[in-house]
Each structure stands twice: as C-alpha cells, then as structure tokens.
Short mmCIF file of C-alpha atoms and ligand atoms in Angstrom, two decimals:
data_model
loop_
_atom_site.label_atom_id
_atom_site.label_comp_id
_atom_site.label_asym_id
_atom_site.label_seq_id
_atom_site.Cartn_x
_atom_site.Cartn_y
_atom_site.Cartn_z
CA UNK A 73 -34.65 141.30 202.71
CA UNK A 74 -36.41 138.24 203.36
CA UNK A 75 -39.01 138.29 206.28
CA UNK A 76 -36.79 135.53 208.57
CA UNK A 77 -37.17 137.76 211.50
CA UNK A 78 -40.84 137.86 211.39
CA UNK A 79 -42.25 137.00 214.95
CA UNK A 80 -38.85 136.47 216.39
CA UNK A 81 -38.56 137.49 219.62
CA UNK A 82 -35.51 140.03 220.05
CA UNK A 83 -34.16 142.13 222.84
CA UNK A 84 -31.99 145.25 222.32
CA UNK A 85 -30.83 146.95 225.01
CA UNK A 86 -29.26 150.32 224.78
CA UNK A 87 -28.21 153.78 226.19
CA UNK A 88 -26.41 154.56 229.58
CA UNK A 89 -27.14 153.76 233.17
CA UNK A 90 -27.14 155.79 235.94
CA UNK A 91 -25.78 154.77 239.26
CA UNK A 92 -26.91 156.98 241.95
CA UNK A 93 -25.32 158.34 244.79
CA UNK A 94 -28.15 160.24 246.25
CA UNK A 95 -31.47 161.08 244.64
CA UNK A 96 -29.85 163.75 242.19
CA UNK A 97 -26.43 162.82 241.94
CA UNK A 98 -25.34 159.81 239.86
CA UNK A 99 -22.33 158.14 238.16
CA UNK A 100 -23.19 158.04 234.23
CA UNK A 101 -21.79 157.74 230.93
CA UNK A 102 -21.92 159.50 227.41
CA UNK A 103 -23.85 156.87 225.51
CA UNK A 104 -26.71 158.19 223.69
CA UNK A 105 -28.31 155.13 222.86
CA UNK A 106 -28.75 156.11 219.11
CA UNK A 107 -26.85 152.88 217.95
CA UNK A 108 -28.95 150.76 219.74
CA UNK A 109 -32.21 152.15 219.02
CA UNK A 110 -31.23 152.20 215.20
CA UNK A 111 -30.69 148.68 215.35
CA UNK A 112 -34.27 147.98 217.28
CA UNK A 113 -35.94 150.34 214.90
CA UNK A 114 -34.62 148.27 211.79
CA UNK A 115 -35.19 144.96 213.38
CA UNK A 116 -38.90 146.14 213.68
CA UNK A 117 -39.26 147.04 210.18
CA UNK A 118 -38.11 143.80 209.11
CA UNK A 119 -40.99 142.25 211.44
CA UNK A 120 -39.36 140.90 214.25
CA UNK A 121 -41.00 141.31 217.81
CA UNK A 122 -38.58 143.69 219.31
CA UNK A 123 -38.17 144.57 223.09
CA UNK A 124 -36.09 147.99 223.58
CA UNK A 125 -34.60 148.17 226.96
CA UNK A 126 -32.94 151.53 227.30
CA UNK A 127 -31.53 153.65 230.06
CA UNK A 128 -31.91 157.54 230.20
CA UNK A 129 -31.73 159.01 226.66
CA UNK A 130 -33.40 161.78 224.53
CA UNK A 131 -34.57 159.88 221.63
CA UNK A 132 -37.61 159.59 219.51
CA UNK A 133 -39.00 155.79 219.81
CA UNK A 134 -42.53 156.23 219.26
CA UNK A 135 -42.38 153.70 216.04
CA UNK A 136 -41.44 151.10 218.63
CA UNK A 137 -44.13 149.40 220.46
CA UNK A 138 -42.29 147.54 223.14
CA UNK A 139 -40.01 150.08 224.93
CA UNK A 140 -39.29 149.70 228.48
CA UNK A 141 -37.19 152.68 230.03
CA UNK A 142 -34.99 152.01 233.06
CA UNK A 143 -32.41 154.29 234.70
CA UNK A 144 -30.02 151.83 236.72
CA UNK A 145 -28.28 148.61 235.72
CA UNK A 146 -30.16 146.77 238.29
CA UNK A 147 -33.19 147.70 236.79
CA UNK A 148 -32.38 146.82 233.31
CA UNK A 149 -31.15 143.27 234.63
CA UNK A 150 -34.26 143.01 236.19
CA UNK A 151 -36.20 144.15 233.00
CA UNK A 152 -34.40 141.68 230.97
CA UNK A 153 -35.49 138.98 232.97
CA UNK A 154 -38.90 139.84 233.16
CA UNK A 155 -39.32 140.54 229.29
CA UNK A 156 -37.59 137.27 228.22
CA UNK A 157 -36.86 134.80 227.02
CA UNK A 158 -35.66 135.86 223.66
CA UNK A 159 -34.66 134.30 220.20
CA UNK A 160 -31.89 136.99 219.46
CA UNK A 161 -30.08 139.48 221.99
CA UNK A 162 -28.25 142.60 221.29
CA UNK A 163 -26.73 144.12 224.14
CA UNK A 164 -25.61 147.68 223.09
CA UNK A 165 -26.19 149.55 226.19
CA UNK A 166 -23.20 150.97 227.89
CA UNK A 167 -24.09 149.72 231.13
CA UNK A 168 -22.38 150.94 234.38
CA UNK A 169 -19.95 148.34 235.43
CA UNK A 170 -20.01 149.59 238.98
CA UNK A 171 -22.60 151.25 241.25
CA UNK A 172 -22.23 153.12 244.69
CA UNK A 173 -22.39 150.38 247.60
CA UNK A 174 -25.05 152.49 249.31
CA UNK A 175 -27.20 155.16 247.94
CA UNK A 176 -27.74 158.03 250.74
CA UNK A 177 -31.15 158.66 251.54
CA UNK A 178 -31.26 162.33 251.44
CA UNK A 179 -28.99 164.69 249.42
CA UNK A 180 -25.24 164.60 250.59
CA UNK A 181 -24.10 167.76 252.04
CA UNK A 182 -20.90 169.50 251.45
CA UNK A 183 -19.77 170.62 254.98
CA UNK A 184 -17.01 173.25 255.14
CA UNK A 185 -14.02 171.84 256.81
CA UNK A 186 -14.94 168.22 256.02
CA UNK A 187 -13.19 166.25 253.25
CA UNK A 188 -14.92 165.12 250.20
CA UNK A 189 -16.89 161.76 250.63
CA UNK A 190 -15.39 158.64 249.81
CA UNK A 191 -17.47 156.29 247.43
CA UNK A 192 -17.31 152.60 247.65
CA UNK A 193 -18.51 150.98 244.62
CA UNK A 194 -19.78 147.41 243.98
CA UNK A 195 -20.15 145.34 240.84
CA UNK A 196 -23.22 145.57 238.76
CA UNK A 197 -24.77 142.46 237.41
CA UNK A 198 -23.04 141.71 233.82
CA UNK A 199 -26.44 141.54 231.93
CA UNK A 200 -24.58 140.29 228.86
CA UNK A 201 -23.00 137.33 230.55
CA UNK A 202 -26.15 136.42 232.53
CA UNK A 203 -28.04 136.03 229.03
CA UNK A 204 -25.28 133.74 227.42
CA UNK A 205 -25.16 131.67 230.78
CA UNK A 206 -28.92 131.38 231.03
CA UNK A 207 -30.96 128.34 230.60
CA UNK A 208 -32.79 130.14 227.80
CA UNK A 209 -30.04 131.36 226.12
CA UNK A 210 -31.06 133.14 222.77
CA UNK A 211 -29.91 131.25 219.68
CA UNK A 212 -27.81 134.58 218.59
CA UNK A 213 -26.18 136.89 221.23
CA UNK A 214 -24.45 139.85 220.16
CA UNK A 215 -22.16 142.26 222.41
CA UNK A 216 -20.60 145.53 222.13
CA UNK A 217 -17.18 146.44 223.00
CA UNK A 218 -16.66 150.36 223.27
CA UNK A 219 -13.02 150.99 223.81
CA UNK A 220 -10.64 153.78 223.99
CA UNK A 221 -7.65 151.69 223.27
CA UNK A 222 -6.45 148.19 222.03
CA UNK A 223 -9.93 147.68 220.40
CA UNK A 224 -9.33 144.53 218.77
CA UNK A 225 -7.65 142.71 221.45
CA UNK A 226 -10.05 143.81 224.24
CA UNK A 227 -12.99 143.02 221.61
CA UNK A 228 -11.79 139.53 221.17
CA UNK A 229 -11.37 138.67 224.55
CA UNK A 230 -14.67 140.19 225.27
CA UNK A 231 -16.35 137.80 222.85
CA UNK A 232 -14.79 134.89 224.73
CA UNK A 233 -14.94 136.00 228.41
CA UNK A 234 -18.91 137.11 228.01
CA UNK A 235 -19.97 133.91 225.90
CA UNK A 236 -21.64 135.61 223.02
CA UNK A 237 -21.69 134.92 219.26
CA UNK A 238 -20.56 138.49 218.20
CA UNK A 239 -18.85 141.40 219.27
CA UNK A 240 -19.46 144.69 217.64
CA UNK A 241 -16.13 146.74 218.48
CA UNK A 242 -16.15 150.38 218.09
CA UNK A 243 -13.59 153.08 219.11
CA UNK A 244 -14.81 155.52 221.56
CA UNK A 245 -11.72 157.48 222.06
CA UNK A 246 -12.11 161.62 222.08
CA UNK A 247 -11.27 161.99 218.61
CA UNK A 248 -13.67 159.45 217.16
CA UNK A 249 -16.91 161.45 218.54
CA UNK A 250 -18.84 158.05 218.22
CA UNK A 251 -19.90 157.98 221.58
CA UNK A 252 -22.73 160.41 221.46
CA UNK A 253 -22.33 161.11 218.10
CA UNK A 254 -24.28 160.75 214.84
CA UNK A 255 -21.77 158.46 213.12
CA UNK A 256 -20.07 155.09 213.86
CA UNK A 257 -17.11 152.79 212.67
CA UNK A 258 -17.36 149.18 213.47
CA UNK A 259 -16.05 145.76 213.29
CA UNK A 260 -18.27 142.75 213.67
CA UNK A 261 -16.11 140.31 215.45
CA UNK A 262 -17.34 136.66 215.23
CA UNK A 263 -15.16 133.70 216.08
CA UNK A 264 -13.86 133.10 212.75
CA UNK A 265 -14.36 136.15 210.90
CA UNK A 266 -13.96 139.94 210.99
CA UNK A 267 -16.52 142.56 209.20
CA UNK A 268 -15.31 146.14 209.02
CA UNK A 269 -17.91 148.86 208.36
CA UNK A 270 -16.59 152.31 207.54
CA UNK A 271 -17.49 155.36 209.45
CA UNK A 272 -21.17 156.15 208.37
CA UNK A 273 -24.57 156.85 210.00
CA UNK A 274 -25.64 155.10 212.97
CA UNK A 275 -28.83 154.11 211.06
CA UNK A 276 -26.57 152.36 208.14
CA UNK A 277 -24.43 150.91 210.39
CA UNK A 278 -27.57 149.52 211.88
CA UNK A 279 -29.10 148.32 208.63
CA UNK A 280 -25.41 146.27 207.93
CA UNK A 281 -25.62 144.79 211.32
CA UNK A 282 -29.48 143.72 210.78
CA UNK A 283 -28.44 142.02 207.17
CA UNK A 284 -25.86 140.20 208.80
CA UNK A 285 -28.31 138.96 211.64
CA UNK A 286 -30.61 137.85 208.71
CA UNK A 287 -28.00 136.14 207.05
CA UNK A 288 -27.33 134.52 210.19
CA UNK A 289 -30.75 133.24 211.16
CA UNK A 290 -31.47 132.18 207.16
CA UNK A 291 -28.44 129.57 207.86
O1 C5P B 362 -17.78 144.63 230.43
P1 C5P B 362 -18.02 145.46 229.07
O2 C5P B 362 -18.83 146.80 229.83
O3 C5P B 362 -16.63 146.20 228.22
O4 C5P B 362 -18.78 144.90 228.05
C1 C5P B 362 -19.41 145.51 227.17
C2 C5P B 362 -20.68 144.67 226.80
O5 C5P B 362 -21.36 144.09 227.74
C3 C5P B 362 -21.68 145.36 225.94
O6 C5P B 362 -22.53 144.61 225.25
C4 C5P B 362 -22.60 146.05 227.31
O7 C5P B 362 -24.15 145.96 227.16
C5 C5P B 362 -22.65 144.63 227.92
N1 C5P B 362 -22.56 144.71 229.45
C6 C5P B 362 -23.80 144.35 230.21
N2 C5P B 362 -23.82 144.58 231.83
C7 C5P B 362 -22.81 144.91 232.20
C8 C5P B 362 -21.81 145.42 231.44
C9 C5P B 362 -21.55 145.26 230.55
O8 C5P B 362 -24.74 144.03 229.62
N3 C5P B 362 -22.98 145.40 233.72
#
C-alpha cells in the first residue's frame, strides 16, 4: 500500500468504558478492545500518526507510541478533545451509553432488611457524534455498530444519526462470539456501498478496513 497515510493524524478509540457506582463497582461491557487495537497497529505500520484512546483492557500495545488509557466515557471524551484535531477518526470503542448519576463516595453497603439500591442513570457524551459535528471534523469519520439484532437496519440508521462517513457493522449476539473473541465478521456501510468482510481474525479485518481507508484517502 502507498504511503498516503504518512503523517496523517489518526484517532482510534477502542475498548469498553467502566461507569462507576462506587470506587469498586461499575457498569461495563464485554469489549476486549482487540479490533480497535488491531486497526491502530495496522495504521501505525502504514506510517500514520496514530493516537489510540482505549478503555480498560488487557492487550499488548507496546508497538504504539501514543496510547492514552482511560476508564470512563467522560475521560475518553476529554482525552479525544485534548488530543485532536485529527485527519481521520475511527471510533471502535464500546462506550457506555449511560453512567450512574451519582458515584457513591464510599462502598455502597448491603444492609440486611433494606431494599437493593435503585441506580439512576444519565446519558454519557456521544464521542462519535461530537467528533462529527465539531468545527474540526476529520475528513473521514468511521463509527462502529455492535448489534445483537437487526444489524443492517440499525447500522444504516446509525450512519445517518451520528453523521459519520462509514459504519462498520458487526453482529454481537451470543452465538457469534465476536465481542471479546479472536475473530470478527463485519459489513462496512457507506452511503452508497456495502462491503462484506467474511469471518476472519481481527488482525485481517483491520488490514481490510485500513486498505479501504487508504483507497479513500488516495481519492
Ligand atoms: O450509539 P451506539 O453506542 O450504538 O453507537 C456506536 C458507535 O458510536 C461506536 O462507533 C462508538 O464508538 C460510538 N459511541 C461514542 N460515544 C458514545 C456512544 C457510542 O463514541 N457515548
């Protein structure tokens, strides 16, 4: 592949977020961060200036020079704003849509005879949407849609609602084992085109997505 990504500033978000109830309990999800990390590694190999902003994961990331580790959606949003602007943004993170309205100062206690606590949730900032409507919008913004049902319908809707250029849709129902697993199977959804990538390793999927990015940037 040609060196069209050389010195291009690229953002990749990846991994889950943890939304804390108290210092030790959180609401999270099963994202391993692998797909986003593989994309970041591949773009780095293609000479892009990659910033990976990643939630709590257990991955080998030493080949990347710019890795910002965060825990919550609020921290991820702040880190994205601080590290930008970018030429290209790929939002692969499984950001928690909601967080507990209040984080308790001390561990919430189970007191016998008392009812379980009721957790009130508030919406987190939508990082992808903010990138798309921001004044320094990258020339290419790619979102992800992890769906357990109606994959294509939901992903096409997301493409429109978020205002991004492509959505990478992947099914994450229990049988697929894609979320947290080693392999993935995706459909790249553009406004006028859909590209299916058959089940293969997340590294190979990353390579195909990056090839499409290079083609797009080459014009
Ligand atoms: O809205 P939903 O979570 O289904 O959208 C998924 C896409 O939006 C992913 O690209 C994800 O990284 C991004 N997202 C985000 N901030 C949120 C929620 C989702 O960047 N708060």
